[in-house]
Amino acid sequence: MNELKKSIHDNANGLDYTLVNDHYLPNLTAAAPAEQHPTGRWGRLHKTYLKAQHPVRYNQLLLSGELSGYLAKLDKQTEEQLALTVRQMQEAEGVTEALKAADQLEWVRRMNSIRNRAEEIIKSELIFV
């Protein structure tokens, strides 16, 4: 019986094949994304949401190599929106530096409340959609 070659190259399609048991399997590798973007808290949270609730959209972004950039852009946009929302709520509720100087515990309590409410708004409008 003829011994099979360990690997072969097919000129018709330009692929290399490796012998596994009695079959030749193509040597395929996933293409790495061109750029890696850092993903923050909001990007990771949205990624988890996409995986669970919108797997088709998640796979489209992942396979096209756009997921990292998409999540980084969303993370940046979310951070900016959160800062704006917190600032607007501070102004509307009169949480100022004067309050901070007069009563630090009250200022911290009110700022924590504002921050928590702003994060819930961000989650409902930008992350879980």
mmCIF file with all atom_site columns, C-alpha atoms in Angstrom:
data_model
loop_
_atom_site.group_PDB
_atom_site.id
_atom_site.type_symbol
_atom_site.label_atom_id
_atom_site.label_alt_id
_atom_site.label_comp_id
_atom_site.label_asym_id
_atom_site.label_entity_id
_atom_site.label_seq_id
_atom_site.pdbx_PDB_ins_code
_atom_site.Cartn_x
_atom_site.Cartn_y
_atom_site.Cartn_z
_atom_site.occupancy
_atom_site.B_iso_or_equiv
_atom_site.pdbx_formal_charge
_atom_site.auth_seq_id
_atom_site.auth_comp_id
_atom_site.auth_asym_id
_atom_site.auth_atom_id
_atom_site.pdbx_PDB_model_num
ATOM 1   C CA . MET A 1 1   ? 0.000   0.000  0.000  1.00 0.00 ? 1   MET A CA 1
ATOM 2   C CA . ASN A 1 2   ? 1.216   3.537  -0.759 1.00 0.00 ? 2   ASN A CA 1
ATOM 3   C CA . GLU A 1 3   ? 2.205   5.721  2.148  1.00 0.00 ? 3   GLU A CA 1
ATOM 4   C CA . LEU A 1 4   ? 0.368   9.069  2.217  1.00 0.00 ? 4   LEU A CA 1
ATOM 5   C CA . LYS A 1 5   ? 2.278   12.334 2.431  1.00 0.00 ? 5   LYS A CA 1
ATOM 6   C CA . LYS A 1 6   ? 2.028   14.192 5.769  1.00 0.00 ? 6   LYS A CA 1
ATOM 7   C CA . SER A 1 7   ? 1.035   17.430 4.033  1.00 0.00 ? 7   SER A CA 1
ATOM 8   C CA . ILE A 1 8   ? 0.107   18.520 0.531  1.00 0.00 ? 8   ILE A CA 1
ATOM 9   C CA . HIS A 1 9   ? -0.511  21.786 -1.301 1.00 0.00 ? 9   HIS A CA 1
ATOM 10  C CA . ASP A 1 10  ? -3.429  22.217 -3.700 1.00 0.00 ? 10  ASP A CA 1
ATOM 11  C CA . ASN A 1 11  ? -2.521  24.634 -6.481 1.00 0.00 ? 11  ASN A CA 1
ATOM 12  C CA . ALA A 1 12  ? -6.158  24.905 -7.615 1.00 0.00 ? 12  ALA A CA 1
ATOM 13  C CA . ASN A 1 13  ? -7.314  26.664 -4.452 1.00 0.00 ? 13  ASN A CA 1
ATOM 14  C CA . GLY A 1 14  ? -3.974  27.589 -2.876 1.00 0.00 ? 14  GLY A CA 1
ATOM 15  C CA . LEU A 1 15  ? -4.584  25.704 0.375  1.00 0.00 ? 15  LEU A CA 1
ATOM 16  C CA . ASP A 1 16  ? -2.277  23.458 2.330  1.00 0.00 ? 16  ASP A CA 1
ATOM 17  C CA . TYR A 1 17  ? -3.617  20.207 3.797  1.00 0.00 ? 17  TYR A CA 1
ATOM 18  C CA . THR A 1 18  ? -2.338  18.045 6.636  1.00 0.00 ? 18  THR A CA 1
ATOM 19  C CA . LEU A 1 19  ? -2.936  14.311 6.986  1.00 0.00 ? 19  LEU A CA 1
ATOM 20  C CA . VAL A 1 20  ? -5.045  13.462 10.051 1.00 0.00 ? 20  VAL A CA 1
ATOM 21  C CA . ASN A 1 21  ? -5.753  9.730  10.359 1.00 0.00 ? 21  ASN A CA 1
ATOM 22  C CA . ASP A 1 22  ? -6.957  8.824  6.846  1.00 0.00 ? 22  ASP A CA 1
ATOM 23  C CA . HIS A 1 23  ? -8.127  12.292 5.776  1.00 0.00 ? 23  HIS A CA 1
ATOM 24  C CA . TYR A 1 24  ? -6.513  15.475 4.603  1.00 0.00 ? 24  TYR A CA 1
ATOM 25  C CA . LEU A 1 25  ? -7.778  18.519 6.506  1.00 0.00 ? 25  LEU A CA 1
ATOM 26  C CA . PRO A 1 26  ? -7.148  22.098 5.356  1.00 0.00 ? 26  PRO A CA 1
ATOM 27  C CA . ASN A 1 27  ? -4.757  24.224 7.399  1.00 0.00 ? 27  ASN A CA 1
ATOM 28  C CA . LEU A 1 28  ? -7.095  27.069 8.296  1.00 0.00 ? 28  LEU A CA 1
ATOM 29  C CA . THR A 1 29  ? -6.486  29.868 10.779 1.00 0.00 ? 29  THR A CA 1
ATOM 30  C CA . ALA A 1 30  ? -8.737  32.678 11.914 1.00 0.00 ? 30  ALA A CA 1
ATOM 31  C CA . ALA A 1 31  ? -7.631  36.070 10.726 1.00 0.00 ? 31  ALA A CA 1
ATOM 32  C CA . ALA A 1 32  ? -6.512  38.307 13.566 1.00 0.00 ? 32  ALA A CA 1
ATOM 33  C CA . PRO A 1 33  ? -8.191  41.709 13.774 1.00 0.00 ? 33  PRO A CA 1
ATOM 34  C CA . ALA A 1 34  ? -6.084  44.487 12.303 1.00 0.00 ? 34  ALA A CA 1
ATOM 35  C CA . GLU A 1 35  ? -6.183  46.576 15.478 1.00 0.00 ? 35  GLU A CA 1
ATOM 36  C CA . GLN A 1 36  ? -6.823  45.699 19.085 1.00 0.00 ? 36  GLN A CA 1
ATOM 37  C CA . HIS A 1 37  ? -8.836  48.296 20.965 1.00 0.00 ? 37  HIS A CA 1
ATOM 38  C CA . PRO A 1 38  ? -8.997  48.404 24.761 1.00 0.00 ? 38  PRO A CA 1
ATOM 39  C CA . THR A 1 39  ? -12.461 47.601 26.054 1.00 0.00 ? 39  THR A CA 1
ATOM 40  C CA . GLY A 1 40  ? -13.621 49.131 29.304 1.00 0.00 ? 40  GLY A CA 1
ATOM 41  C CA . ARG A 1 41  ? -16.417 48.295 31.710 1.00 0.00 ? 41  ARG A CA 1
ATOM 42  C CA . TRP A 1 42  ? -19.272 49.349 29.437 1.00 0.00 ? 42  TRP A CA 1
ATOM 43  C CA . GLY A 1 43  ? -17.859 47.544 26.402 1.00 0.00 ? 43  GLY A CA 1
ATOM 44  C CA . ARG A 1 44  ? -17.477 44.303 28.375 1.00 0.00 ? 44  ARG A CA 1
ATOM 45  C CA . LEU A 1 45  ? -21.005 44.643 29.750 1.00 0.00 ? 45  LEU A CA 1
ATOM 46  C CA . HIS A 1 46  ? -22.434 45.185 26.252 1.00 0.00 ? 46  HIS A CA 1
ATOM 47  C CA . LYS A 1 47  ? -20.411 42.261 24.880 1.00 0.00 ? 47  LYS A CA 1
ATOM 48  C CA . THR A 1 48  ? -21.939 39.955 27.512 1.00 0.00 ? 48  THR A CA 1
ATOM 49  C CA . TYR A 1 49  ? -25.392 41.290 26.641 1.00 0.00 ? 49  TYR A CA 1
ATOM 50  C CA . LEU A 1 50  ? -24.822 40.748 22.905 1.00 0.00 ? 50  LEU A CA 1
ATOM 51  C CA . LYS A 1 51  ? -23.645 37.171 23.456 1.00 0.00 ? 51  LYS A CA 1
ATOM 52  C CA . ALA A 1 52  ? -26.725 36.312 25.501 1.00 0.00 ? 52  ALA A CA 1
ATOM 53  C CA . GLN A 1 53  ? -29.477 38.307 23.790 1.00 0.00 ? 53  GLN A CA 1
ATOM 54  C CA . HIS A 1 54  ? -28.282 38.924 20.211 1.00 0.00 ? 54  HIS A CA 1
ATOM 55  C CA . PRO A 1 55  ? -25.929 36.066 19.287 1.00 0.00 ? 55  PRO A CA 1
ATOM 56  C CA . VAL A 1 56  ? -26.322 36.605 15.533 1.00 0.00 ? 56  VAL A CA 1
ATOM 57  C CA . ARG A 1 57  ? -25.264 40.262 15.769 1.00 0.00 ? 57  ARG A CA 1
ATOM 58  C CA . TYR A 1 58  ? -22.417 39.285 18.111 1.00 0.00 ? 58  TYR A CA 1
ATOM 59  C CA . ASN A 1 59  ? -21.147 36.639 15.674 1.00 0.00 ? 59  ASN A CA 1
ATOM 60  C CA . GLN A 1 60  ? -21.398 39.035 12.722 1.00 0.00 ? 60  GLN A CA 1
ATOM 61  C CA . LEU A 1 61  ? -19.258 41.597 14.537 1.00 0.00 ? 61  LEU A CA 1
ATOM 62  C CA . LEU A 1 62  ? -16.822 38.947 15.766 1.00 0.00 ? 62  LEU A CA 1
ATOM 63  C CA . LEU A 1 63  ? -16.353 37.231 12.400 1.00 0.00 ? 63  LEU A CA 1
ATOM 64  C CA . SER A 1 64  ? -16.003 40.508 10.497 1.00 0.00 ? 64  SER A CA 1
ATOM 65  C CA . GLY A 1 65  ? -13.300 41.660 12.921 1.00 0.00 ? 65  GLY A CA 1
ATOM 66  C CA . GLU A 1 66  ? -15.324 44.737 13.919 1.00 0.00 ? 66  GLU A CA 1
ATOM 67  C CA . LEU A 1 67  ? -16.242 43.674 17.472 1.00 0.00 ? 67  LEU A CA 1
ATOM 68  C CA . SER A 1 68  ? -13.222 45.189 19.221 1.00 0.00 ? 68  SER A CA 1
ATOM 69  C CA . GLY A 1 69  ? -13.589 48.576 17.521 1.00 0.00 ? 69  GLY A CA 1
ATOM 70  C CA . TYR A 1 70  ? -17.350 48.595 18.033 1.00 0.00 ? 70  TYR A CA 1
ATOM 71  C CA . LEU A 1 71  ? -17.023 47.891 21.761 1.00 0.00 ? 71  LEU A CA 1
ATOM 72  C CA . ALA A 1 72  ? -14.244 50.475 22.212 1.00 0.00 ? 72  ALA A CA 1
ATOM 73  C CA . LYS A 1 73  ? -16.336 53.122 20.465 1.00 0.00 ? 73  LYS A CA 1
ATOM 74  C CA . LEU A 1 74  ? -19.396 52.244 22.547 1.00 0.00 ? 74  LEU A CA 1
ATOM 75  C CA . ASP A 1 75  ? -17.314 52.338 25.740 1.00 0.00 ? 75  ASP A CA 1
ATOM 76  C CA . LYS A 1 76  ? -15.979 55.820 24.944 1.00 0.00 ? 76  LYS A CA 1
ATOM 77  C CA . GLN A 1 77  ? -19.411 57.123 23.978 1.00 0.00 ? 77  GLN A CA 1
ATOM 78  C CA . THR A 1 78  ? -20.916 55.683 27.166 1.00 0.00 ? 78  THR A CA 1
ATOM 79  C CA . GLU A 1 79  ? -18.261 57.248 29.411 1.00 0.00 ? 79  GLU A CA 1
ATOM 80  C CA . GLU A 1 80  ? -18.871 60.654 27.816 1.00 0.00 ? 80  GLU A CA 1
ATOM 81  C CA . GLN A 1 81  ? -22.639 60.315 28.164 1.00 0.00 ? 81  GLN A CA 1
ATOM 82  C CA . LEU A 1 82  ? -22.309 59.209 31.791 1.00 0.00 ? 82  LEU A CA 1
ATOM 83  C CA . ALA A 1 83  ? -20.134 62.209 32.673 1.00 0.00 ? 83  ALA A CA 1
ATOM 84  C CA . LEU A 1 84  ? -22.617 64.563 30.992 1.00 0.00 ? 84  LEU A CA 1
ATOM 85  C CA . THR A 1 85  ? -25.605 62.973 32.738 1.00 0.00 ? 85  THR A CA 1
ATOM 86  C CA . VAL A 1 86  ? -23.915 63.149 36.161 1.00 0.00 ? 86  VAL A CA 1
ATOM 87  C CA . ARG A 1 87  ? -22.990 66.803 35.603 1.00 0.00 ? 87  ARG A CA 1
ATOM 88  C CA . GLN A 1 88  ? -26.548 67.700 34.545 1.00 0.00 ? 88  GLN A CA 1
ATOM 89  C CA . MET A 1 89  ? -28.068 65.884 37.516 1.00 0.00 ? 89  MET A CA 1
ATOM 90  C CA . GLN A 1 90  ? -25.634 67.630 39.880 1.00 0.00 ? 90  GLN A CA 1
ATOM 91  C CA . GLU A 1 91  ? -26.700 71.011 38.562 1.00 0.00 ? 91  GLU A CA 1
ATOM 92  C CA . ALA A 1 92  ? -30.399 70.152 38.695 1.00 0.00 ? 92  ALA A CA 1
ATOM 93  C CA . GLU A 1 93  ? -30.179 68.922 42.292 1.00 0.00 ? 93  GLU A CA 1
ATOM 94  C CA . GLY A 1 94  ? -27.858 71.643 43.583 1.00 0.00 ? 94  GLY A CA 1
ATOM 95  C CA . VAL A 1 95  ? -24.961 69.345 44.490 1.00 0.00 ? 95  VAL A CA 1
ATOM 96  C CA . THR A 1 96  ? -22.101 71.845 44.444 1.00 0.00 ? 96  THR A CA 1
ATOM 97  C CA . GLU A 1 97  ? -18.597 72.335 45.784 1.00 0.00 ? 97  GLU A CA 1
ATOM 98  C CA . ALA A 1 98  ? -20.140 74.566 48.466 1.00 0.00 ? 98  ALA A CA 1
ATOM 99  C CA . LEU A 1 99  ? -22.155 71.572 49.732 1.00 0.00 ? 99  LEU A CA 1
ATOM 100 C CA . LYS A 1 100 ? -18.999 69.472 49.643 1.00 0.00 ? 100 LYS A CA 1
ATOM 101 C CA . ALA A 1 101 ? -17.185 71.995 51.814 1.00 0.00 ? 101 ALA A CA 1
ATOM 102 C CA . ALA A 1 102 ? -20.118 72.366 54.225 1.00 0.00 ? 102 ALA A CA 1
ATOM 103 C CA . ASP A 1 103 ? -21.219 68.735 54.624 1.00 0.00 ? 103 ASP A CA 1
ATOM 104 C CA . GLN A 1 104 ? -18.987 66.097 53.057 1.00 0.00 ? 104 GLN A CA 1
ATOM 105 C CA . LEU A 1 105 ? -21.103 63.097 54.073 1.00 0.00 ? 105 LEU A CA 1
ATOM 106 C CA . GLU A 1 106 ? -24.240 64.624 52.572 1.00 0.00 ? 106 GLU A CA 1
ATOM 107 C CA . TRP A 1 107 ? -22.323 65.457 49.385 1.00 0.00 ? 107 TRP A CA 1
ATOM 108 C CA . VAL A 1 108 ? -21.024 61.865 49.099 1.00 0.00 ? 108 VAL A CA 1
ATOM 109 C CA . ARG A 1 109 ? -24.498 60.431 49.728 1.00 0.00 ? 109 ARG A CA 1
ATOM 110 C CA . ARG A 1 110 ? -26.077 62.621 47.058 1.00 0.00 ? 110 ARG A CA 1
ATOM 111 C CA . MET A 1 111 ? -23.257 62.027 44.557 1.00 0.00 ? 111 MET A CA 1
ATOM 112 C CA . ASN A 1 112 ? -23.546 58.250 45.022 1.00 0.00 ? 112 ASN A CA 1
ATOM 113 C CA . SER A 1 113 ? -27.280 58.521 44.407 1.00 0.00 ? 113 SER A CA 1
ATOM 114 C CA . ILE A 1 114 ? -26.720 60.607 41.272 1.00 0.00 ? 114 ILE A CA 1
ATOM 115 C CA . ARG A 1 115 ? -24.031 58.241 39.975 1.00 0.00 ? 115 ARG A CA 1
ATOM 116 C CA . ASN A 1 116 ? -26.200 55.155 40.523 1.00 0.00 ? 116 ASN A CA 1
ATOM 117 C CA . ARG A 1 117 ? -29.209 56.711 38.786 1.00 0.00 ? 117 ARG A CA 1
ATOM 118 C CA . ALA A 1 118 ? -27.055 57.940 35.893 1.00 0.00 ? 118 ALA A CA 1
ATOM 119 C CA . GLU A 1 119 ? -25.571 54.447 35.433 1.00 0.00 ? 119 GLU A CA 1
ATOM 120 C CA . GLU A 1 120 ? -29.056 52.915 35.313 1.00 0.00 ? 120 GLU A CA 1
ATOM 121 C CA . ILE A 1 121 ? -30.051 55.414 32.635 1.00 0.00 ? 121 ILE A CA 1
ATOM 122 C CA . ILE A 1 122 ? -26.921 54.601 30.622 1.00 0.00 ? 122 ILE A CA 1
ATOM 123 C CA . LYS A 1 123 ? -27.530 50.876 30.923 1.00 0.00 ? 123 LYS A CA 1
ATOM 124 C CA . SER A 1 124 ? -31.095 51.139 29.688 1.00 0.00 ? 124 SER A CA 1
ATOM 125 C CA . GLU A 1 125 ? -30.321 53.548 26.831 1.00 0.00 ? 125 GLU A CA 1
ATOM 126 C CA . LEU A 1 126 ? -26.921 52.430 25.527 1.00 0.00 ? 126 LEU A CA 1
ATOM 127 C CA . ILE A 1 127 ? -25.871 49.050 26.899 1.00 0.00 ? 127 ILE A CA 1
ATOM 128 C CA . PHE A 1 128 ? -28.940 46.818 27.006 1.00 0.00 ? 128 PHE A CA 1
ATOM 129 C CA . VAL A 1 129 ? -30.359 47.698 23.569 1.00 0.00 ? 129 VAL A CA 1
#
